[in-house]
mmCIF file of C-alpha atoms in Angstrom:
data_model
loop_
_atom_site.group_PDB
_atom_site.id
_atom_site.type_symbol
_atom_site.label_atom_id
_atom_site.label_comp_id
_atom_site.label_asym_id
_atom_site.label_seq_id
_atom_site.Cartn_x
_atom_site.Cartn_y
_atom_site.Cartn_z
ATOM 1 C CA MET Q 298 71.742 -100.840 1.127
ATOM 2 C CA ARG Q 299 72.790 -104.758 2.544
ATOM 3 C CA PHE Q 300 72.790 -102.930 6.090
ATOM 4 C CA LEU Q 301 69.056 -102.239 5.390
ATOM 5 C CA GLY Q 302 68.725 -105.469 4.329
ATOM 6 C CA ILE Q 303 70.466 -107.038 7.123
ATOM 7 C CA GLY Q 304 67.878 -104.197 9.627
ATOM 8 C CA ALA Q 305 65.044 -105.965 7.318
ATOM 9 C CA ILE Q 306 65.481 -109.433 7.961
ATOM 10 C CA VAL Q 307 66.074 -108.588 12.226
ATOM 11 C CA LEU Q 308 62.887 -106.467 11.972
ATOM 12 C CA VAL Q 309 60.878 -109.657 10.986
ATOM 13 C CA LEU Q 310 62.911 -112.262 12.884
ATOM 14 C CA PHE Q 311 61.984 -110.445 15.818
ATOM 15 C CA LEU Q 312 58.412 -109.516 15.090
ATOM 16 C CA LEU Q 313 58.324 -113.734 14.906
ATOM 17 C CA LEU Q 314 59.993 -114.590 17.586
ATOM 18 C CA THR Q 315 58.558 -112.143 20.084
ATOM 19 C CA PRO Q 316 55.382 -113.978 20.234
ATOM 20 C CA LEU Q 317 57.484 -117.279 20.650
ATOM 21 C CA GLY Q 318 59.395 -115.849 23.022
ATOM 22 C CA VAL Q 319 56.935 -114.276 25.138
ATOM 23 C CA LEU Q 320 54.809 -118.179 24.910
ATOM 24 C CA ILE Q 321 57.591 -119.894 26.161
ATOM 25 C CA ILE Q 322 58.238 -117.876 28.668
ATOM 26 C CA VAL Q 323 54.375 -117.757 30.097
ATOM 27 C CA SER Q 324 53.968 -121.457 29.182
ATOM 28 C CA GLU Q 325 54.092 -124.305 32.386
ATOM 29 C CA ALA Q 326 54.106 -127.645 32.664
ATOM 30 C CA ASP Q 327 51.423 -128.088 36.216
ATOM 31 C CA SER Q 328 48.425 -125.943 36.735
ATOM 32 C CA LEU Q 329 48.821 -123.719 39.880
ATOM 33 C CA VAL Q 330 44.968 -124.465 40.914
ATOM 34 C CA THR Q 331 43.934 -127.959 40.308
ATOM 35 C CA THR Q 332 39.784 -127.561 41.297
ATOM 36 C CA LYS Q 333 36.822 -126.163 40.473
ATOM 37 C CA ALA Q 334 34.765 -124.683 42.291
ATOM 38 C CA PRO Q 335 31.316 -125.647 41.407
ATOM 39 C CA VAL Q 336 28.223 -123.392 40.661
ATOM 40 C CA ASP Q 337 25.412 -123.785 42.993
ATOM 41 C CA VAL Q 338 22.076 -121.979 44.112
ATOM 42 C CA ASP Q 339 23.338 -120.551 47.386
ATOM 43 C CA SER Q 340 26.581 -119.403 45.339
ATOM 44 C CA ALA Q 341 24.226 -118.421 42.438
ATOM 45 C CA VAL Q 342 21.867 -116.061 44.356
ATOM 46 C CA ASN Q 343 24.598 -114.541 46.286
ATOM 47 C CA ALA Q 344 26.315 -112.841 43.087
ATOM 48 C CA ARG Q 345 23.263 -111.631 42.283
ATOM 49 C CA ARG Q 346 22.384 -109.711 45.794
ATOM 50 C CA ILE Q 347 26.184 -108.258 45.703
ATOM 51 C CA ALA Q 348 25.455 -107.084 41.929
ATOM 52 C CA LYS Q 349 22.281 -105.707 43.274
ATOM 53 C CA GLN Q 350 23.751 -103.643 46.263
ATOM 54 C CA PHE Q 351 26.406 -102.524 44.302
ATOM 55 C CA TYR Q 352 24.501 -101.116 41.527
ATOM 56 C CA ARG Q 353 22.538 -99.416 44.072
ATOM 57 C CA GLY Q 354 25.777 -98.065 45.622
ATOM 58 C CA LEU Q 355 26.984 -96.861 41.691
ATOM 59 C CA MET Q 356 22.809 -95.360 41.265
ATOM 60 C CA ARG Q 357 23.152 -92.268 44.123
ATOM 61 C CA SER Q 358 23.174 -89.512 44.215
ATOM 62 C CA PRO Q 359 26.953 -87.284 42.412
ATOM 63 C CA THR Q 360 26.802 -85.939 46.137
ATOM 64 C CA ALA Q 361 26.465 -88.068 48.662
ATOM 65 C CA PRO Q 362 28.666 -90.195 49.671
ATOM 66 C CA ALA Q 363 30.909 -93.180 49.271
ATOM 67 C CA SER Q 364 29.332 -96.314 49.814
ATOM 68 C CA GLN Q 365 30.618 -99.760 50.511
ATOM 69 C CA ILE Q 366 29.890 -103.140 50.128
ATOM 70 C CA THR Q 367 31.703 -106.165 51.491
ATOM 71 C CA LEU Q 368 33.061 -109.732 50.472
ATOM 72 C CA SER Q 369 34.242 -112.396 52.135
ATOM 73 C CA GLU Q 370 36.498 -115.102 50.059
ATOM 74 C CA GLN Q 371 33.598 -117.495 49.894
ATOM 75 C CA ASP Q 372 31.662 -114.291 48.602
ATOM 76 C CA ILE Q 373 34.321 -113.775 45.908
ATOM 77 C CA ASN Q 374 35.248 -117.034 44.832
ATOM 78 C CA GLY Q 375 31.870 -117.425 44.510
ATOM 79 C CA ILE Q 376 31.701 -114.978 41.796
ATOM 80 C CA ILE Q 377 34.527 -115.639 39.702
ATOM 81 C CA ALA Q 378 32.656 -120.027 40.270
ATOM 82 C CA LEU Q 379 29.591 -118.044 38.832
ATOM 83 C CA ALA Q 380 31.490 -116.364 35.873
ATOM 84 C CA ILE Q 381 33.939 -119.214 34.386
ATOM 85 C CA ARG Q 382 31.968 -121.717 34.508
ATOM 86 C CA GLY Q 383 31.065 -122.148 30.954
ATOM 87 C CA ILE Q 384 34.591 -122.083 30.319
ATOM 88 C CA SER Q 385 36.019 -125.496 31.124
ATOM 89 C CA ALA Q 386 39.736 -124.333 30.102
ATOM 90 C CA VAL Q 387 39.896 -121.667 32.643
ATOM 91 C CA LYS Q 388 40.097 -122.191 36.534
ATOM 92 C CA GLY Q 389 40.747 -120.250 39.476
ATOM 93 C CA HIS Q 390 40.214 -118.750 43.218
ATOM 94 C CA THR Q 391 41.451 -116.341 45.667
ATOM 95 C CA GLU Q 392 42.556 -115.864 48.578
ATOM 96 C CA ILE Q 393 42.619 -113.341 51.232
ATOM 97 C CA SER Q 394 45.445 -112.926 54.109
ATOM 98 C CA ASN Q 395 46.215 -109.406 56.105
ATOM 99 C CA ASN Q 396 48.583 -108.956 53.190
ATOM 100 C CA GLY Q 397 45.443 -107.906 50.515
ATOM 101 C CA LEU Q 398 43.958 -110.570 48.131
ATOM 102 C CA GLU Q 399 45.663 -112.852 45.898
ATOM 103 C CA GLY Q 400 43.981 -114.094 42.598
ATOM 104 C CA LYS Q 401 44.921 -116.979 40.957
ATOM 105 C CA PHE Q 402 44.059 -118.307 37.319
ATOM 106 C CA SER Q 403 45.105 -120.931 35.105
ATOM 107 C CA LEU Q 404 44.402 -121.328 31.923
ATOM 108 C CA LYS Q 405 44.558 -124.586 29.887
ATOM 109 C CA VAL Q 406 45.920 -124.466 26.357
ATOM 110 C CA ALA Q 407 45.495 -127.555 23.449
ATOM 111 C CA ASN Q 408 48.731 -128.324 21.819
ATOM 112 C CA ASN Q 409 51.124 -126.095 23.675
ATOM 113 C CA PRO Q 410 55.158 -127.805 23.003
ATOM 114 C CA PHE Q 411 55.648 -125.386 26.214
ATOM 115 C CA GLY Q 412 53.680 -126.271 28.624
ATOM 116 C CA GLU Q 413 50.219 -127.014 28.816
ATOM 117 C CA PHE Q 414 49.450 -124.255 31.397
ATOM 118 C CA ILE Q 415 49.737 -120.367 32.041
ATOM 119 C CA ASN Q 416 48.730 -119.478 35.124
ATOM 120 C CA VAL Q 417 48.333 -115.649 36.613
ATOM 121 C CA THR Q 418 48.610 -114.488 39.636
ATOM 122 C CA ALA Q 419 47.728 -111.217 40.788
ATOM 123 C CA ARG Q 420 47.549 -108.922 44.012
ATOM 124 C CA ILE Q 421 45.333 -106.638 44.804
ATOM 125 C CA VAL Q 422 46.864 -104.567 48.400
ATOM 126 C CA PRO Q 423 45.307 -101.954 51.018
ATOM 127 C CA SER Q 424 45.145 -98.386 49.788
ATOM 128 C CA THR Q 425 43.121 -95.446 49.984
ATOM 129 C CA GLN Q 426 44.039 -93.805 46.527
ATOM 130 C CA GLY Q 427 41.547 -95.960 44.802
ATOM 131 C CA LEU Q 428 41.739 -100.167 43.424
ATOM 132 C CA VAL Q 429 45.685 -100.746 43.859
ATOM 133 C CA VAL Q 430 47.392 -103.848 42.396
ATOM 134 C CA ASP Q 431 51.023 -104.600 43.199
ATOM 135 C CA LYS Q 432 51.720 -108.348 42.345
ATOM 136 C CA LEU Q 433 51.023 -109.104 38.860
ATOM 137 C CA SER Q 434 53.036 -112.704 36.545
ATOM 138 C CA VAL Q 435 51.964 -114.219 33.920
ATOM 139 C CA GLY Q 436 53.853 -118.263 34.406
ATOM 140 C CA GLY Q 437 57.868 -116.527 34.344
ATOM 141 C CA LEU Q 438 56.858 -113.000 33.002
ATOM 142 C CA LYS Q 439 56.555 -110.494 35.961
ATOM 143 C CA LEU Q 440 53.869 -107.063 34.369
ATOM 144 C CA SER Q 441 53.754 -104.178 36.997
ATOM 145 C CA GLY Q 442 50.354 -103.639 38.586
ATOM 146 C CA LYS Q 443 49.707 -100.734 36.446
ATOM 147 C CA PHE Q 444 49.365 -103.297 33.156
ATOM 148 C CA LEU Q 445 46.515 -105.232 34.832
ATOM 149 C CA PHE Q 446 45.069 -102.060 35.507
ATOM 150 C CA SER Q 447 45.109 -100.909 32.175
ATOM 151 C CA LEU Q 448 44.089 -104.083 30.681
ATOM 152 C CA VAL Q 449 40.750 -104.903 33.001
ATOM 153 C CA GLU Q 450 39.728 -101.058 32.302
ATOM 154 C CA SER Q 451 40.621 -101.368 28.061
ATOM 155 C CA VAL Q 452 38.339 -104.854 28.068
ATOM 156 C CA LEU Q 453 35.765 -104.043 29.902
ATOM 157 C CA ASN Q 454 35.818 -100.147 28.593
ATOM 158 C CA TRP Q 455 35.439 -102.828 24.468
ATOM 159 C CA THR Q 456 32.986 -105.365 26.150
ATOM 160 C CA LEU Q 457 30.424 -102.132 27.804
ATOM 161 C CA ASP Q 458 30.398 -101.046 23.482
ATOM 162 C CA GLY Q 459 33.277 -98.785 23.236
ATOM 163 C CA GLU Q 460 31.670 -96.741 26.114
ATOM 164 C CA LYS Q 461 33.942 -95.082 28.909
ATOM 165 C CA LEU Q 462 31.749 -96.481 31.094
ATOM 166 C CA GLY Q 463 34.746 -99.635 32.255
ATOM 167 C CA THR Q 464 37.140 -96.070 32.770
ATOM 168 C CA GLU Q 465 34.407 -94.785 35.172
ATOM 169 C CA LEU Q 466 33.452 -98.137 37.009
ATOM 170 C CA LEU Q 467 37.181 -98.518 38.388
ATOM 171 C CA SER Q 468 37.567 -94.874 39.077
ATOM 172 C CA THR Q 469 34.666 -95.212 41.301
ATOM 173 C CA VAL Q 470 36.268 -96.925 44.049
ATOM 174 C CA GLU Q 471 38.240 -94.953 46.425
ATOM 175 C CA SER Q 472 39.807 -97.283 49.333
ATOM 176 C CA VAL Q 473 40.477 -101.257 49.675
ATOM 177 C CA THR Q 474 40.487 -102.179 53.000
ATOM 178 C CA ILE Q 475 41.556 -105.618 54.462
ATOM 179 C CA THR Q 476 41.750 -108.169 57.638
ATOM 180 C CA ASP Q 477 42.685 -111.853 57.388
ATOM 181 C CA SER Q 478 38.717 -112.669 56.357
ATOM 182 C CA ALA Q 479 37.197 -109.310 53.973
ATOM 183 C CA LEU Q 480 37.758 -107.032 51.516
ATOM 184 C CA THR Q 481 35.573 -104.196 52.137
ATOM 185 C CA LEU Q 482 35.171 -101.509 49.475
ATOM 186 C CA ALA Q 483 33.975 -97.650 49.167
ATOM 187 C CA TYR Q 484 32.840 -96.866 46.089
ATOM 188 C CA ARG Q 485 31.587 -92.903 44.833
ATOM 189 C CA PRO Q 486 28.225 -93.008 42.797
ATOM 190 C CA ILE Q 487 27.868 -92.583 38.961
ATOM 191 C CA GLU Q 488 26.465 -89.340 38.399
ATOM 192 C CA ASN Q 489 23.179 -90.862 34.768
ATOM 193 C CA PHE Q 490 24.690 -94.404 35.715
ATOM 194 C CA SER Q 491 21.111 -95.102 34.068
ATOM 195 C CA GLN Q 492 21.365 -93.283 31.595
ATOM 196 C CA LYS Q 493 24.384 -94.966 30.189
ATOM 197 C CA LEU Q 494 23.521 -97.970 31.263
ATOM 198 C CA THR Q 495 20.739 -97.633 28.410
ATOM 199 C CA LYS Q 496 23.209 -96.473 25.593
ATOM 200 C CA LEU Q 497 24.779 -100.546 25.767
ATOM 201 C CA LYS Q 498 23.420 -102.770 22.929
ATOM 202 C CA GLY Q 499 22.611 -105.524 25.072
ATOM 203 C CA GLN Q 500 20.886 -104.160 28.482
ATOM 204 C CA VAL Q 501 21.867 -104.919 31.474
ATOM 205 C CA GLN Q 502 19.450 -106.133 34.090
ATOM 206 C CA PHE Q 503 19.434 -106.394 38.478
#
């Protein structure tokens, strides 16, 4: 019984200290991203154009060949700026090189005694086998790219009203080609994509 009691205490301490330990590891004193790109009319119009192009590719017949969409570093940063415009605590940007697309994000955490910022770095690499993330770090914590992929998939599925549409969206990507100035995605259509969108709680407008 004594050992059971000690084991229970150790288990409780482990459960309490693990989140604290993770917070200590991921917290940093300095922000990885120091500036926040402004959102202007041009970037908003361009983001809408890209969304429409991507949507048209998803709407094609399932037997149609893969569509392609090419994004410059400026395109991607414009989309990011638009996505986080209302979140003052988050800053982010991407850089494209022959090694891949590297995204860097900083989250300011108020009243955190271990560090004011949580910095995230992820890199998407060229691939003929779908979307591949080969590098992911959250502060001092190194994680696998598969972890990020699974996390994004879960968040998308939850956001899209519990449907598996997030899984389907990520699975559409056939290949990623990256040069020193742009990223090109080859992606397949989704069968009955229009009907699946209508099942969502909020009507998605394109």
